[in-house]
Short mmCIF file of C-alpha atoms in Angstrom, two decimals:
data_model
loop_
_atom_site.label_atom_id
_atom_site.label_comp_id
_atom_site.label_asym_id
_atom_site.label_seq_id
_atom_site.Cartn_x
_atom_site.Cartn_y
_atom_site.Cartn_z
CA UNK A 1 54.95 123.42 75.82
CA UNK A 2 56.72 122.03 78.92
CA UNK A 3 57.59 125.38 80.22
CA UNK A 4 53.90 126.62 79.82
CA UNK A 5 52.73 123.64 81.71
CA UNK A 6 55.24 124.17 84.46
CA UNK A 7 54.13 127.75 84.72
CA UNK A 8 50.34 126.80 84.82
CA UNK A 9 51.11 124.17 87.47
CA UNK A 10 53.42 126.39 89.60
CA UNK A 11 50.78 129.08 89.64
CA UNK A 12 48.31 126.90 91.49
CA UNK A 13 50.76 125.06 93.89
CA UNK A 14 50.98 126.53 97.31
CA UNK A 15 53.28 125.13 99.94
CA UNK A 16 52.55 125.94 103.43
CA UNK A 17 55.79 127.35 104.59
CA UNK A 18 55.51 127.07 108.31
CA UNK A 19 54.64 123.46 108.25
CA UNK A 20 57.51 122.36 106.06
CA UNK A 21 60.02 124.29 108.16
CA UNK A 22 58.77 122.56 111.23
CA UNK A 23 58.92 119.28 109.61
CA UNK A 24 62.45 119.86 108.41
CA UNK A 25 63.52 121.08 111.74
CA UNK A 26 62.20 118.08 113.53
CA UNK A 27 63.78 115.65 110.91
CA UNK A 28 67.11 117.50 111.42
CA UNK A 29 67.09 117.14 115.20
CA UNK A 30 66.12 113.52 114.99
CA UNK A 31 69.00 112.96 112.73
CA UNK A 32 71.36 114.69 114.89
CA UNK A 33 70.56 112.52 117.92
CA UNK A 34 71.28 109.48 115.93
CA UNK A 35 74.18 110.49 113.98
CA UNK A 36 77.47 111.18 115.65
CA UNK A 37 79.72 114.09 114.62
CA UNK A 38 81.61 112.48 111.84
CA UNK A 39 80.04 111.49 108.54
CA UNK A 40 81.56 108.08 108.75
CA UNK A 41 80.14 107.55 112.26
CA UNK A 42 81.56 105.19 114.64
CA UNK A 43 81.52 101.95 112.38
CA UNK A 44 84.79 100.58 113.64
CA UNK A 45 84.77 96.92 113.07
CA UNK A 46 84.39 94.72 116.02
CA UNK A 47 86.88 91.97 116.81
CA UNK A 48 84.71 89.02 116.20
CA UNK A 49 83.88 90.23 112.74
CA UNK A 50 87.48 90.92 111.81
CA UNK A 51 88.62 87.51 113.03
CA UNK A 52 85.82 85.74 111.12
CA UNK A 53 86.49 87.64 107.81
CA UNK A 54 90.27 87.15 108.18
CA UNK A 55 89.83 83.40 108.70
CA UNK A 56 87.36 83.33 105.60
CA UNK A 57 90.01 84.99 103.39
CA UNK A 58 92.67 82.49 104.53
CA UNK A 59 90.42 79.53 104.29
CA UNK A 60 89.46 80.59 100.62
CA UNK A 61 93.18 80.49 99.67
CA UNK A 62 93.50 77.54 97.27
CA UNK A 63 96.67 76.04 98.81
CA UNK A 64 95.37 76.04 102.35
CA UNK A 65 93.54 73.30 104.16
CA UNK A 66 90.53 75.11 105.72
CA UNK A 67 90.48 72.63 108.64
CA UNK A 68 93.90 73.95 109.82
CA UNK A 69 93.04 77.59 109.89
CA UNK A 70 92.71 79.02 113.39
CA UNK A 71 93.08 82.53 114.58
CA UNK A 72 96.76 81.80 115.80
CA UNK A 73 98.06 80.08 112.81
CA UNK A 74 101.32 81.08 111.14
CA UNK A 75 101.10 81.23 107.31
CA UNK A 76 104.49 79.81 106.53
CA UNK A 77 105.29 77.49 109.55
CA UNK A 78 101.85 76.04 110.06
CA UNK A 79 100.06 76.20 106.60
CA UNK A 80 103.15 75.33 104.57
CA UNK A 81 102.93 78.42 102.41
CA UNK A 82 105.95 80.30 100.80
CA UNK A 83 106.75 83.93 101.07
CA UNK A 84 104.98 84.75 97.87
CA UNK A 85 101.75 83.15 99.15
CA UNK A 86 102.09 85.10 102.20
CA UNK A 87 102.19 88.29 100.19
CA UNK A 88 99.17 86.99 98.20
CA UNK A 89 97.22 86.56 101.35
CA UNK A 90 97.97 89.95 102.53
CA UNK A 91 96.83 91.39 99.24
CA UNK A 92 93.63 89.33 99.52
CA UNK A 93 93.06 90.92 102.99
CA UNK A 94 93.75 94.31 101.55
CA UNK A 95 91.06 93.62 98.91
CA UNK A 96 88.49 92.24 101.58
CA UNK A 97 88.88 95.14 103.97
CA UNK A 98 89.44 97.80 101.29
CA UNK A 99 92.81 98.77 102.84
CA UNK A 100 96.13 99.69 101.44
CA UNK A 101 98.80 98.32 103.74
CA UNK A 102 102.19 99.93 103.30
CA UNK A 103 104.93 97.50 102.11
CA UNK A 104 106.99 97.67 105.45
CA UNK A 105 103.71 96.75 107.46
CA UNK A 106 102.80 94.18 104.93
CA UNK A 107 106.16 92.46 105.26
CA UNK A 108 105.52 91.91 109.03
CA UNK A 109 102.21 90.28 108.61
CA UNK A 110 103.05 86.67 108.44
CA UNK A 111 100.30 85.07 110.75
CA UNK A 112 96.61 85.30 111.34
CA UNK A 113 97.08 86.70 114.72
CA UNK A 114 99.16 89.60 113.29
CA UNK A 115 96.72 90.26 110.47
CA UNK A 116 93.85 90.29 112.87
CA UNK A 117 95.61 92.84 115.03
CA UNK A 118 96.62 95.03 112.28
CA UNK A 119 93.36 95.15 110.72
CA UNK A 120 91.49 95.69 113.96
CA UNK A 121 93.56 98.55 114.89
CA UNK A 122 93.42 100.22 111.50
CA UNK A 123 90.98 103.04 111.45
CA UNK A 124 89.99 102.66 107.91
CA UNK A 125 89.25 99.08 107.71
CA UNK A 126 85.75 98.44 106.36
CA UNK B 14 99.44 104.72 88.15
CA UNK B 15 100.92 103.35 84.99
CA UNK B 16 101.63 106.57 83.63
CA UNK B 17 103.71 107.68 86.50
CA UNK B 18 105.48 104.35 86.35
CA UNK B 19 106.42 104.97 82.87
CA UNK B 20 108.12 108.24 83.63
CA UNK B 21 110.42 106.36 86.14
CA UNK B 22 113.88 105.49 84.75
CA UNK B 23 115.14 102.03 84.78
CA UNK B 24 116.31 101.47 88.38
CA UNK B 25 119.89 100.49 88.97
CA UNK B 26 120.55 96.80 89.32
CA UNK B 27 119.77 94.97 92.59
CA UNK B 28 122.87 94.85 94.68
CA UNK B 29 121.91 91.50 96.37
CA UNK B 30 119.51 88.67 95.94
CA UNK B 31 117.68 90.07 98.89
CA UNK B 32 116.99 93.33 97.27
CA UNK B 33 115.88 91.54 93.94
CA UNK B 34 113.55 89.53 96.30
CA UNK B 35 111.97 92.63 97.91
CA UNK B 36 111.63 94.01 94.52
CA UNK B 37 109.71 91.01 93.20
CA UNK B 38 107.21 91.35 96.10
CA UNK B 39 106.83 95.06 95.47
CA UNK B 40 105.98 94.32 91.83
CA UNK B 41 103.61 91.65 92.94
CA UNK B 42 101.86 94.06 95.15
CA UNK B 43 101.47 96.77 92.55
CA UNK B 44 100.29 94.03 89.95
CA UNK B 45 97.72 93.02 92.71
CA UNK B 46 96.62 96.50 93.14
CA UNK B 47 96.08 97.08 89.60
CA UNK B 48 93.84 93.91 89.17
CA UNK B 49 90.48 95.97 89.86
CA UNK B 50 91.24 98.48 87.16
CA UNK B 51 92.26 95.66 84.84
CA UNK B 52 89.10 93.84 85.43
CA UNK B 53 87.25 97.09 84.75
CA UNK B 54 89.06 97.80 81.41
CA UNK B 55 88.82 94.36 79.91
CA UNK B 56 85.48 93.46 81.42
CA UNK B 57 86.49 90.33 83.20
CA UNK B 58 84.04 90.22 85.82
CA UNK B 59 82.16 87.49 84.28
CA UNK B 60 85.32 85.30 83.55
CA UNK B 61 87.46 85.68 86.45
CA UNK B 62 87.65 86.68 90.01
CA UNK B 63 90.43 88.93 91.58
CA UNK B 64 91.75 86.02 93.47
CA UNK B 65 92.06 83.88 90.46
CA UNK B 66 94.07 86.69 88.69
CA UNK B 67 96.14 87.13 91.92
CA UNK B 68 96.89 83.47 91.76
CA UNK B 69 97.88 83.52 88.16
CA UNK B 70 100.29 86.36 88.81
CA UNK B 71 101.79 84.50 91.66
CA UNK B 72 102.21 81.38 89.59
CA UNK B 73 103.93 83.38 86.81
CA UNK B 74 106.33 84.62 89.33
CA UNK B 75 106.78 81.21 90.69
CA UNK B 76 107.76 79.74 87.30
CA UNK B 77 110.92 81.83 87.78
CA UNK B 78 111.52 81.03 91.36
CA UNK B 79 114.63 78.98 90.73
CA UNK B 80 116.58 81.96 89.40
CA UNK B 81 119.26 83.15 91.78
CA UNK B 82 121.12 85.67 89.67
CA UNK B 83 119.98 89.25 90.70
CA UNK B 84 120.62 90.63 87.26
CA UNK B 85 118.29 88.03 85.68
CA UNK B 86 115.70 88.72 88.23
CA UNK B 87 115.98 92.40 87.39
CA UNK B 88 115.60 91.67 83.73
CA UNK B 89 112.57 89.64 84.34
CA UNK B 90 111.07 92.29 86.63
CA UNK B 91 111.53 94.82 83.99
CA UNK B 92 109.66 92.69 81.54
CA UNK B 93 107.02 92.06 83.97
CA UNK B 94 106.61 95.80 84.68
CA UNK B 95 106.48 96.36 80.97
CA UNK B 96 103.72 93.74 80.60
CA UNK B 97 101.85 95.28 83.45
CA UNK B 98 102.11 98.71 81.99
CA UNK B 99 100.74 97.55 78.77
CA UNK B 100 97.83 95.76 80.31
CA UNK B 101 96.93 98.77 82.49
CA UNK B 102 97.32 101.16 79.54
CA UNK B 103 94.81 99.07 77.60
CA UNK B 104 97.43 98.13 74.93
CA UNK B 105 95.92 94.71 74.81
CA UNK B 106 92.62 93.27 73.72
CA UNK B 107 90.22 91.29 75.97
CA UNK B 108 91.09 87.94 74.41
CA UNK B 109 94.77 88.46 75.13
CA UNK B 110 94.15 88.69 78.76
CA UNK B 111 91.72 85.82 78.81
CA UNK B 112 93.99 83.54 76.80
CA UNK B 113 97.08 84.46 78.65
CA UNK B 114 95.93 84.81 82.28
CA UNK B 115 92.47 83.53 82.65
CA UNK B 116 92.50 80.26 80.65
CA UNK B 117 96.30 80.28 80.83
CA UNK B 118 98.11 77.11 80.24
CA UNK B 119 94.98 74.84 80.53
CA UNK B 120 94.32 75.59 76.91
CA UNK B 121 91.25 76.75 75.17
CA UNK B 122 89.85 73.23 74.54
CA UNK B 123 90.51 70.46 77.15
CA UNK B 124 90.94 67.61 74.79
CA UNK B 125 91.39 64.50 76.97
CA UNK B 126 90.81 61.99 74.14
CA UNK B 127 93.00 59.09 73.44
CA UNK B 128 93.60 59.90 69.75
CA UNK B 129 96.77 61.87 70.27
CA UNK B 130 98.59 59.97 72.88
CA UNK B 131 101.73 59.39 70.85
CA UNK B 132 102.14 62.84 69.53
CA UNK B 133 105.38 64.80 70.09
CA UNK B 134 105.63 67.28 72.88
CA UNK B 135 106.07 70.03 70.43
CA UNK B 136 102.64 69.24 68.97
CA UNK B 137 101.04 68.90 72.42
CA UNK B 138 102.42 72.39 73.17
CA UNK B 139 101.22 73.78 69.83
CA UNK B 140 97.69 72.54 70.54
CA UNK B 141 97.80 73.57 74.15
CA UNK B 142 98.48 77.36 74.06
CA UNK B 143 99.97 80.26 72.18
CA UNK B 144 101.33 81.59 75.47
CA UNK B 145 104.29 80.08 77.30
#
């Protein structure tokens, strides 16, 4: 039934070939002017956005007083957190920016400033 | 990930407290990284957020923060890894996870009435939670 219908419909449909080709061609060229070479494009995060999102993550941490959080704050010295909290914040940042920070790097991140620098320079941060 | 972890043999004891400490952090990281899949497996999206679960894991670890013997820490890490593997392999059911890690020690029913002021600690704990 369905195949009979399809055959019946297909018999009467005519697609003007030249027109569609031209259409496709113009679309493609339009695309190419907008898009860069890579499929990801140049979607690197800008610094303000990184700073804002990092600070948001730190402020949302339950033990942190949000008013104390600045871009230069040190997690353990200034916010009174311990080393486990530090790791927890780094994991929260991983989740926020969809990264996987290697353990050695993660150990070094102990302040907002370092976290911002690391994430800003990371090519896969999104 | 859990299946690769399972094939790993028990690692040798930590030599120093420092090593045990870094192993604890490694465990914490791997537990945190498995949170998304755990939430998927047990359908926890409407009862908990990843950051809550992260805090729960951290508080479980912090309960044992006073321990300074590396061998004891290794033993606890082994048990923790076992628990994590069980959770990731879906060896538990949803209410286990919710009771243990989402509701946690707060208890199922928050009974703040005055009627059981004088009862023993044992009974209080009994009413409070199965998990401790």
